[in-house]
mmCIF file of C-alpha atoms in Angstrom:
data_model
loop_
_atom_site.group_PDB
_atom_site.id
_atom_site.type_symbol
_atom_site.label_atom_id
_atom_site.label_comp_id
_atom_site.label_asym_id
_atom_site.label_seq_id
_atom_site.Cartn_x
_atom_site.Cartn_y
_atom_site.Cartn_z
ATOM 1 C CA MET A 604 -0.255 0.116 -0.435
ATOM 2 C CA GLN A 605 1.248 3.751 -1.016
ATOM 3 C CA ALA A 606 1.780 5.816 2.014
ATOM 4 C CA ILE A 607 -0.341 9.323 2.173
ATOM 5 C CA MET A 608 2.133 12.007 1.563
ATOM 6 C CA GLN A 609 3.154 14.521 3.930
ATOM 7 C CA ILE A 610 3.024 17.654 2.556
ATOM 8 C CA PHE A 611 5.226 20.581 4.664
ATOM 9 C CA LEU A 612 4.742 24.190 3.844
ATOM 10 C CA ALA A 613 6.397 27.560 4.818
ATOM 11 C CA ARG A 614 6.047 31.365 4.850
ATOM 12 C CA ASN A 615 8.349 33.676 6.770
ATOM 13 C CA ASN A 616 11.659 31.887 7.711
ATOM 14 C CA VAL A 617 8.733 29.075 9.721
ATOM 15 C CA GLN A 618 7.674 25.935 8.394
ATOM 16 C CA ALA A 619 4.891 23.737 9.667
ATOM 17 C CA GLY A 620 3.115 19.937 8.589
ATOM 18 C CA PRO A 621 3.080 17.444 7.929
ATOM 19 C CA TYR A 622 -0.439 17.867 6.181
ATOM 20 C CA ASN A 623 -1.887 15.006 3.761
ATOM 21 C CA LEU A 624 -3.080 16.455 0.247
ATOM 22 C CA GLU A 625 -7.183 16.275 1.147
ATOM 23 C CA GLN A 626 -5.842 18.805 3.958
ATOM 24 C CA LEU A 627 -3.459 21.015 1.538
ATOM 25 C CA ASN A 628 -6.250 21.164 -0.788
ATOM 26 C CA ILE A 629 -8.696 22.249 1.998
ATOM 27 C CA MET A 630 -6.735 25.334 3.106
ATOM 28 C CA LEU A 631 -5.305 26.534 -0.578
ATOM 29 C CA ALA A 632 -9.474 26.421 -1.829
ATOM 30 C CA SER A 633 -10.138 28.664 1.848
ATOM 31 C CA GLY A 634 -7.242 31.073 0.981
ATOM 32 C CA GLU A 635 -5.523 30.160 4.138
ATOM 33 C CA VAL A 636 -2.499 28.224 2.594
ATOM 34 C CA LEU A 637 -1.305 31.067 -0.561
ATOM 35 C CA LEU A 638 -0.037 30.011 -3.668
ATOM 36 C CA ASP A 639 3.231 32.076 -2.498
ATOM 37 C CA ASP A 640 4.023 30.096 0.010
ATOM 38 C CA LEU A 641 6.659 27.535 0.040
ATOM 39 C CA MET A 642 5.820 23.950 0.615
ATOM 40 C CA TRP A 643 8.290 20.812 -0.057
ATOM 41 C CA HIS A 644 7.202 16.237 0.126
ATOM 42 C CA GLU A 645 9.229 13.864 -0.959
ATOM 43 C CA GLY A 646 9.614 13.960 -4.899
ATOM 44 C CA LEU A 647 10.511 17.390 -4.342
ATOM 45 C CA ASP A 648 13.863 18.253 -4.296
ATOM 46 C CA GLN A 649 13.874 21.302 -3.013
ATOM 47 C CA TRP A 650 11.217 23.730 -1.488
ATOM 48 C CA GLN A 651 9.097 25.129 -4.263
ATOM 49 C CA ARG A 652 6.162 27.944 -4.647
ATOM 50 C CA VAL A 653 2.980 26.584 -4.291
ATOM 51 C CA GLY A 654 1.879 28.609 -7.352
ATOM 52 C CA ASN A 655 4.761 26.414 -8.978
ATOM 53 C CA VAL A 656 4.428 23.223 -8.129
ATOM 54 C CA THR A 657 -0.080 23.266 -9.171
ATOM 55 C CA ASN A 658 0.759 25.544 -11.767
ATOM 56 C CA ASN A 659 -1.053 28.375 -9.674
ATOM 57 C CA GLN A 660 -4.228 26.705 -9.280
ATOM 58 C CA THR A 661 -5.739 26.499 -5.902
ATOM 59 C CA VAL A 662 -6.135 22.319 -6.021
ATOM 60 C CA TYR A 663 -3.103 20.116 -5.846
ATOM 61 C CA ARG A 664 -2.766 17.042 -8.303
ATOM 62 C CA PRO A 665 -0.104 14.919 -7.239
ATOM 63 C CA THR A 666 0.780 12.006 -10.036
ATOM 64 C CA GLY A 667 -0.052 9.375 -8.231
ATOM 65 C CA ALA A 668 -0.704 10.829 -5.204
ATOM 66 C CA THR A 669 -3.421 8.757 -2.662
ATOM 67 C CA THR A 670 -5.825 10.123 -0.645
ATOM 68 C CA PRO A 671 -6.567 9.747 3.109
ATOM 69 C CA ASP A 672 -9.318 8.776 4.760
ATOM 70 C CA ALA A 673 -12.857 9.964 5.422
ATOM 71 C CA ASN A 674 -12.618 10.296 9.072
ATOM 72 C CA ASP A 675 -8.629 11.536 8.750
ATOM 73 C CA SER A 676 -9.986 15.204 9.744
ATOM 74 C CA ILE A 677 -7.617 18.814 9.769
ATOM 75 C CA ILE A 678 -7.670 19.790 13.077
ATOM 76 C CA ASN A 679 -6.620 15.877 14.425
ATOM 77 C CA ASN A 680 -3.037 16.282 12.114
ATOM 78 C CA VAL A 681 -1.757 19.797 11.741
ATOM 79 C CA THR A 682 1.371 19.384 13.936
ATOM 80 C CA VAL A 683 1.698 21.434 16.691
ATOM 81 C CA PHE A 684 4.750 22.734 18.382
ATOM 82 C CA PRO A 685 5.616 24.071 21.484
ATOM 83 C CA GLU A 686 6.561 26.399 22.154
ATOM 84 C CA GLU A 687 9.382 25.905 25.473
ATOM 85 C CA THR A 688 11.105 22.821 25.143
ATOM 86 C CA THR A 689 14.378 21.782 26.686
ATOM 87 C CA SER A 690 15.026 19.033 23.342
ATOM 88 C CA ASN A 691 18.166 19.585 20.612
ATOM 89 C CA THR A 692 16.482 18.709 18.701
ATOM 90 C CA LYS A 693 13.997 21.594 18.360
ATOM 91 C CA ASP A 694 13.876 23.640 15.493
ATOM 92 C CA ASN A 695 12.974 27.454 16.630
ATOM 93 C CA ASN A 696 11.581 28.147 12.913
ATOM 94 C CA SER A 697 9.472 25.523 12.844
ATOM 95 C CA VAL A 698 5.425 26.257 13.570
ATOM 96 C CA SER A 699 2.042 25.253 13.441
ATOM 97 C CA LEU A 700 0.169 26.689 10.250
ATOM 98 C CA ASP A 701 -1.930 28.725 13.103
ATOM 99 C CA ARG A 702 0.546 30.800 14.441
ATOM 100 C CA LEU A 703 1.731 31.329 11.005
ATOM 101 C CA TYR A 704 -1.133 33.439 10.764
ATOM 102 C CA GLY A 705 -1.850 34.887 13.704
ATOM 103 C CA LYS A 706 -4.878 32.337 14.657
ATOM 104 C CA PRO A 707 -5.034 31.238 17.973
ATOM 105 C CA GLU A 708 -3.344 27.843 18.243
ATOM 106 C CA ARG A 709 -5.552 24.511 18.403
ATOM 107 C CA SER A 710 -4.772 23.150 22.091
ATOM 108 C CA LYS A 711 -4.232 19.235 20.493
ATOM 109 C CA ASN A 712 -1.259 16.594 22.179
ATOM 110 C CA VAL A 713 2.137 17.167 21.068
ATOM 111 C CA LYS A 714 3.595 15.887 18.007
ATOM 112 C CA ALA A 715 7.365 14.960 17.280
ATOM 113 C CA ASP A 716 9.233 17.218 15.502
ATOM 114 C CA MET A 717 10.047 17.374 12.010
ATOM 115 C CA THR A 718 13.830 17.904 11.833
ATOM 116 C CA THR A 719 13.522 13.738 13.917
ATOM 117 C CA ASN A 720 12.201 12.624 10.978
ATOM 118 C CA ARG A 721 15.238 13.282 8.925
ATOM 119 C CA HIS A 722 14.255 11.182 6.028
ATOM 120 C CA GLN A 723 11.457 13.889 5.583
ATOM 121 C CA THR A 724 13.653 16.658 5.547
ATOM 122 C CA PRO A 725 14.045 18.389 2.759
ATOM 123 C CA HIS A 726 17.707 17.306 0.476
ATOM 124 C CA ASN A 727 18.026 21.441 -0.145
ATOM 125 C CA ASN A 728 17.977 23.716 3.037
ATOM 126 C CA VAL A 729 17.691 27.168 1.802
ATOM 127 C CA SER A 730 16.770 30.420 3.148
ATOM 128 C CA LEU A 731 13.045 30.939 2.824
ATOM 129 C CA SER A 732 12.629 34.357 2.320
ATOM 130 C CA LYS A 733 10.520 36.406 3.302
ATOM 131 C CA PRO A 734 7.609 37.600 0.926
ATOM 132 C CA THR A 735 8.943 40.761 -1.219
ATOM 133 C CA ILE A 736 4.770 42.019 -1.138
ATOM 134 C CA LYS A 737 7.169 43.691 2.661
ATOM 135 C CA LYS A 738 8.461 46.272 0.190
ATOM 136 C CA ALA A 739 5.562 47.989 0.486
ATOM 137 C CA ALA A 740 5.444 51.059 2.679
ATOM 138 C CA THR A 741 3.004 52.619 2.030
ATOM 139 C CA ASP A 742 -1.295 51.686 1.537
ATOM 140 C CA LYS A 743 -1.006 54.107 -1.952
ATOM 141 C CA ASP A 744 1.196 51.209 -3.511
ATOM 142 C CA LYS A 745 -0.174 48.541 -5.662
ATOM 143 C CA THR A 746 0.793 45.007 -5.286
ATOM 144 C CA VAL A 747 0.031 42.275 -7.711
ATOM 145 C CA GLY A 748 1.248 39.019 -6.446
ATOM 146 C CA ASN A 749 4.759 39.269 -5.030
ATOM 147 C CA VAL A 750 5.601 42.658 -6.194
ATOM 148 C CA VAL A 751 4.667 46.022 -5.378
ATOM 149 C CA LEU A 752 4.095 48.037 -8.730
ATOM 150 C CA ALA A 753 7.133 51.174 -9.234
ATOM 151 C CA PRO A 754 5.031 54.780 -8.509
ATOM 152 C CA ILE A 755 4.238 56.803 -11.345
ATOM 153 C CA MET A 756 6.440 59.374 -10.309
ATOM 154 C CA SER A 757 9.322 56.703 -9.834
ATOM 155 C CA ARG A 758 9.150 55.784 -13.515
ATOM 156 C CA VAL A 759 9.073 59.305 -15.127
ATOM 157 C CA LEU A 760 12.144 60.344 -13.106
ATOM 158 C CA ALA A 761 13.369 57.738 -14.068
ATOM 159 C CA THR A 762 12.882 58.177 -17.753
ATOM 160 C CA ALA A 763 13.847 61.826 -16.604
ATOM 161 C CA LEU A 764 16.892 60.906 -15.734
ATOM 162 C CA ASN A 765 17.838 58.273 -18.689
ATOM 163 C CA GLY A 766 17.271 61.240 -20.814
ATOM 164 C CA LEU A 767 19.586 63.267 -18.769
ATOM 165 C CA LEU A 768 22.423 60.918 -19.120
ATOM 166 C CA TYR A 769 21.737 60.846 -22.262
ATOM 167 C CA VAL A 770 22.595 64.921 -23.118
ATOM 168 C CA LEU A 771 25.445 64.409 -20.835
ATOM 169 C CA ALA A 772 27.305 62.337 -23.739
ATOM 170 C CA ILE A 773 26.548 64.748 -26.205
ATOM 171 C CA LEU A 774 27.536 68.182 -24.432
ATOM 172 C CA PRO A 775 30.941 67.858 -26.352
ATOM 173 C CA LEU A 776 28.422 68.194 -29.564
ATOM 174 C CA VAL A 777 26.449 70.074 -28.310
ATOM 175 C CA MET A 778 29.078 72.967 -27.022
ATOM 176 C CA ALA A 779 30.442 73.206 -30.757
ATOM 177 C CA LEU A 780 27.996 73.604 -32.398
ATOM 178 C CA THR A 781 26.594 76.420 -30.217
ATOM 179 C CA LYS A 782 29.841 77.759 -32.102
ATOM 180 C CA MET A 783 28.876 77.466 -35.322
ATOM 181 C CA ASP A 784 26.487 79.730 -36.999
ATOM 182 C CA VAL A 785 24.167 76.741 -38.073
ATOM 183 C CA ASP A 786 20.930 77.220 -40.327
ATOM 184 C CA TYR A 787 17.935 75.724 -38.415
ATOM 185 C CA THR A 788 15.956 76.258 -41.013
ATOM 186 C CA LYS A 789 16.874 73.250 -42.268
ATOM 187 C CA PHE A 790 15.593 71.296 -40.224
ATOM 188 C CA GLN A 791 12.426 72.180 -39.999
ATOM 189 C CA ASN A 792 11.051 70.853 -43.442
ATOM 190 C CA ILE A 793 9.698 67.397 -42.983
ATOM 191 C CA GLN A 794 9.179 66.597 -46.450
ATOM 192 C CA ASP A 795 12.825 67.206 -46.980
ATOM 193 C CA MET A 796 14.381 65.209 -45.330
ATOM 194 C CA ASP A 797 17.225 64.346 -47.877
ATOM 195 C CA ALA A 798 18.001 67.147 -47.456
ATOM 196 C CA ALA A 799 18.514 67.946 -43.644
ATOM 197 C CA TYR A 800 20.401 64.527 -43.920
ATOM 198 C CA GLN A 801 23.092 65.896 -45.854
ATOM 199 C CA TYR A 802 22.925 69.623 -44.421
ATOM 200 C CA SER A 803 24.254 67.537 -40.891
ATOM 201 C CA MET A 804 26.726 65.224 -42.456
ATOM 202 C CA THR A 805 27.957 68.747 -43.752
ATOM 203 C CA LEU A 806 28.398 70.405 -40.134
ATOM 204 C CA MET A 807 29.869 67.005 -38.110
ATOM 205 C CA GLU A 808 32.557 67.445 -40.328
ATOM 206 C CA SER A 809 33.578 71.352 -40.137
ATOM 207 C CA LEU A 810 33.579 69.985 -36.395
ATOM 208 C CA PRO A 811 36.907 69.090 -35.159
ATOM 209 C CA SER A 812 37.908 65.372 -34.845
ATOM 210 C CA SER A 813 38.474 65.355 -31.517
ATOM 211 C CA THR A 814 35.408 66.436 -30.500
ATOM 212 C CA LEU A 815 33.828 64.389 -32.378
ATOM 213 C CA MET A 816 34.744 61.233 -31.824
ATOM 214 C CA MET A 817 34.841 61.540 -28.033
ATOM 215 C CA SER A 818 31.134 63.006 -28.093
ATOM 216 C CA GLN A 819 30.663 58.965 -29.625
ATOM 217 C CA VAL A 820 32.810 57.436 -27.574
ATOM 218 C CA MET A 821 30.643 58.755 -24.621
ATOM 219 C CA VAL A 822 27.177 58.230 -26.045
ATOM 220 C CA PHE A 823 28.367 54.900 -27.639
ATOM 221 C CA GLY A 824 29.684 54.434 -24.255
ATOM 222 C CA LEU A 825 26.185 55.187 -22.215
ATOM 223 C CA PHE A 826 24.211 52.837 -24.963
ATOM 224 C CA ALA A 827 26.669 50.193 -23.615
ATOM 225 C CA LEU A 828 26.795 50.300 -19.845
ATOM 226 C CA GLN A 829 22.844 50.620 -20.317
ATOM 227 C CA LEU A 830 22.362 47.909 -22.127
ATOM 228 C CA VAL A 831 24.783 45.965 -19.589
ATOM 229 C CA PHE A 832 22.643 46.118 -16.904
ATOM 230 C CA ILE A 833 18.807 45.888 -18.597
ATOM 231 C CA THR A 834 19.891 42.655 -20.034
ATOM 232 C CA MET A 835 21.753 41.053 -16.268
ATOM 233 C CA ARG A 836 19.269 43.353 -14.263
ATOM 234 C CA GLY A 837 15.489 44.824 -15.533
ATOM 235 C CA GLN A 838 16.400 47.792 -15.115
ATOM 236 C CA SER A 839 18.580 51.358 -17.393
ATOM 237 C CA LEU A 840 20.242 53.216 -15.222
ATOM 238 C CA GLY A 841 17.000 55.562 -14.297
ATOM 239 C CA LYS A 842 15.393 52.310 -13.137
ATOM 240 C CA VAL A 843 19.289 51.258 -11.103
ATOM 241 C CA ILE A 844 18.790 55.145 -9.237
ATOM 242 C CA THR A 845 14.863 55.059 -8.823
ATOM 243 C CA GLY A 846 15.275 51.687 -7.615
ATOM 244 C CA ILE A 847 13.017 49.966 -9.899
ATOM 245 C CA ARG A 848 12.337 46.961 -12.002
ATOM 246 C CA VAL A 849 10.971 45.695 -15.962
ATOM 247 C CA VAL A 850 9.373 41.859 -14.998
ATOM 248 C CA ASP A 851 7.754 39.535 -16.618
ATOM 249 C CA GLN A 852 4.009 39.961 -16.570
ATOM 250 C CA THR A 853 3.387 36.090 -15.473
ATOM 251 C CA THR A 854 6.903 34.775 -13.818
ATOM 252 C CA HIS A 855 7.396 38.730 -12.035
ATOM 253 C CA ARG A 856 11.040 38.009 -12.748
ATOM 254 C CA LEU A 857 13.243 39.432 -15.922
ATOM 255 C CA PRO A 858 11.950 39.318 -18.914
ATOM 256 C CA SER A 859 13.267 36.984 -22.220
ATOM 257 C CA PHE A 860 16.187 38.551 -23.949
ATOM 258 C CA ILE A 861 13.874 38.981 -26.376
ATOM 259 C CA LYS A 862 10.936 41.006 -24.669
ATOM 260 C CA LEU A 863 14.036 42.957 -22.391
ATOM 261 C CA VAL A 864 16.433 44.162 -25.285
ATOM 262 C CA GLY A 865 13.961 43.498 -28.156
ATOM 263 C CA THR A 866 11.074 44.829 -27.459
ATOM 264 C CA ARG A 867 11.037 47.545 -24.544
ATOM 265 C CA THR A 868 15.038 48.715 -25.307
ATOM 266 C CA LEU A 869 15.677 48.800 -29.513
ATOM 267 C CA LEU A 870 12.254 49.249 -30.597
ATOM 268 C CA LEU A 871 11.324 52.006 -27.820
ATOM 269 C CA PHE A 872 14.533 53.711 -29.139
ATOM 270 C CA ILE A 873 14.202 53.146 -32.835
ATOM 271 C CA ILE A 874 10.788 54.399 -32.323
ATOM 272 C CA TYR A 875 11.296 57.238 -29.560
ATOM 273 C CA ASN A 876 14.129 58.407 -32.343
ATOM 274 C CA LEU A 877 12.345 58.783 -35.330
ATOM 275 C CA LEU A 878 9.078 60.351 -33.410
ATOM 276 C CA PHE A 879 11.573 63.580 -32.042
ATOM 277 C CA SER A 880 13.072 63.807 -35.445
ATOM 278 C CA PHE A 881 10.577 64.962 -37.289
ATOM 279 C CA THR A 882 9.550 67.031 -34.235
ATOM 280 C CA SER A 883 10.182 66.584 -30.371
ATOM 281 C CA PHE A 884 6.763 67.609 -29.196
ATOM 282 C CA LEU A 885 5.458 64.615 -30.981
ATOM 283 C CA GLY A 886 8.039 62.355 -28.947
ATOM 284 C CA PHE A 887 7.127 63.659 -25.177
ATOM 285 C CA VAL A 888 2.796 63.607 -26.570
ATOM 286 C CA ILE A 889 3.862 59.804 -26.157
ATOM 287 C CA ILE A 890 5.256 59.436 -23.489
ATOM 288 C CA ALA A 891 2.905 61.795 -21.936
ATOM 289 C CA ILE A 892 0.134 59.160 -23.364
ATOM 290 C CA HIS A 893 2.230 56.537 -22.160
ATOM 291 C CA TYR A 894 2.165 57.867 -18.672
ATOM 292 C CA TYR A 895 -1.432 58.677 -18.175
ATOM 293 C CA MET A 896 -2.315 54.861 -19.670
ATOM 294 C CA ALA A 897 0.117 53.706 -17.009
ATOM 295 C CA SER A 898 -1.340 55.503 -14.499
ATOM 296 C CA LYS A 899 -4.986 54.307 -15.479
ATOM 297 C CA SER A 900 -3.971 50.818 -15.137
ATOM 298 C CA PRO A 901 -4.864 49.080 -12.103
ATOM 299 C CA GLU A 902 -1.590 47.348 -12.466
ATOM 300 C CA ASN A 903 -0.032 50.873 -13.797
ATOM 301 C CA ILE A 904 1.164 48.961 -17.369
ATOM 302 C CA GLY A 905 1.012 51.803 -19.896
ATOM 303 C CA TRP A 906 1.454 51.117 -24.384
ATOM 304 C CA HIS A 907 5.243 50.431 -23.411
ATOM 305 C CA ASP A 908 4.200 47.413 -21.187
ATOM 306 C CA LYS A 909 1.246 45.844 -23.283
ATOM 307 C CA LEU A 910 4.225 45.832 -26.460
ATOM 308 C CA ALA A 911 6.318 43.709 -24.482
ATOM 309 C CA LYS A 912 4.073 42.091 -21.631
ATOM 310 C CA THR A 913 5.857 43.563 -18.619
ATOM 311 C CA LEU A 914 5.676 44.718 -15.766
ATOM 312 C CA VAL A 915 7.813 47.764 -14.064
ATOM 313 C CA VAL A 916 8.563 47.567 -10.401
ATOM 314 C CA LYS A 917 9.721 48.171 -7.382
ATOM 315 C CA ALA A 918 13.523 46.222 -7.138
ATOM 316 C CA ASP A 919 13.812 42.793 -5.451
ATOM 317 C CA SER A 920 16.791 40.546 -5.543
ATOM 318 C CA SER A 921 14.157 37.765 -5.629
ATOM 319 C CA GLN A 922 13.029 38.621 -9.042
ATOM 320 C CA LEU A 923 16.889 38.564 -10.331
ATOM 321 C CA VAL A 924 16.707 34.099 -9.249
ATOM 322 C CA LYS A 925 16.496 32.469 -12.230
ATOM 323 C CA LYS A 926 13.146 29.730 -12.913
ATOM 324 C CA SER A 927 14.840 25.855 -11.681
ATOM 325 C CA LYS A 928 13.491 23.539 -14.180
ATOM 326 C CA SER A 929 11.320 22.225 -12.050
ATOM 327 C CA GLU A 930 9.131 25.203 -11.962
#
């Protein structure tokens, strides 16, 4: 006869259990156990997020699991750990599920600490990180799952900082152009873009080679540095300064390279360069529309986010952890 599955749960650096499959599903259905809690049972190589194991469903149907006896009630099988004990095997982080939720402890006979059954302990002992939700400082913060959405003003500030960095990078070029007699009317005729391009090339050839080289080095250096941070951390330099990050809408972790760099960075770079090449006013209008859409969305999603299927959230180190193969 196959043994009944014993499932252990954990939250906020504390663990509880064991529970059987029926008990887990009852607690999932009632909301007593959350999808962002951690769980482990024999067959799993490490602690995993409940939602990842259940495919984000509020019911767990593992392959080959046995159903417990109908008389086996959820109350009778809750493992309650004592407040005080002199045993050296006592796990100070192990408490009943009731205590995890701040409920009164059920008065039951104390069962053995789970650490005394070594075969039931997960093979990989991990530090159970506290939920990212702790970063929510005020009632005004919006949350989605285990992430805190970045305030709109933080996103606007990050965009402004990125723009300022770009201006600083082209500052030697701008200073050199101010000393020249530039005919700006050449750039105002949208229908004759070829003439504007030829005039701009003439201006570039008139600049000192040292100034032009310095400007190119600073611009391409800034662009390369931005790409490194965006690829590795999901943050432009402006987002690093403001403490926010781009994550995938589904996984709440770093998006794929195509979403992050291809769609959200390079494609937007091309779009905004085209817009600003026609008129600065049009470029700023499109940016304003993006943030207006984000401010009206429950998840702060603007058209940038819709295009790449991403969220902008308050940065947390857990978002940088790659998903394991089992997830």
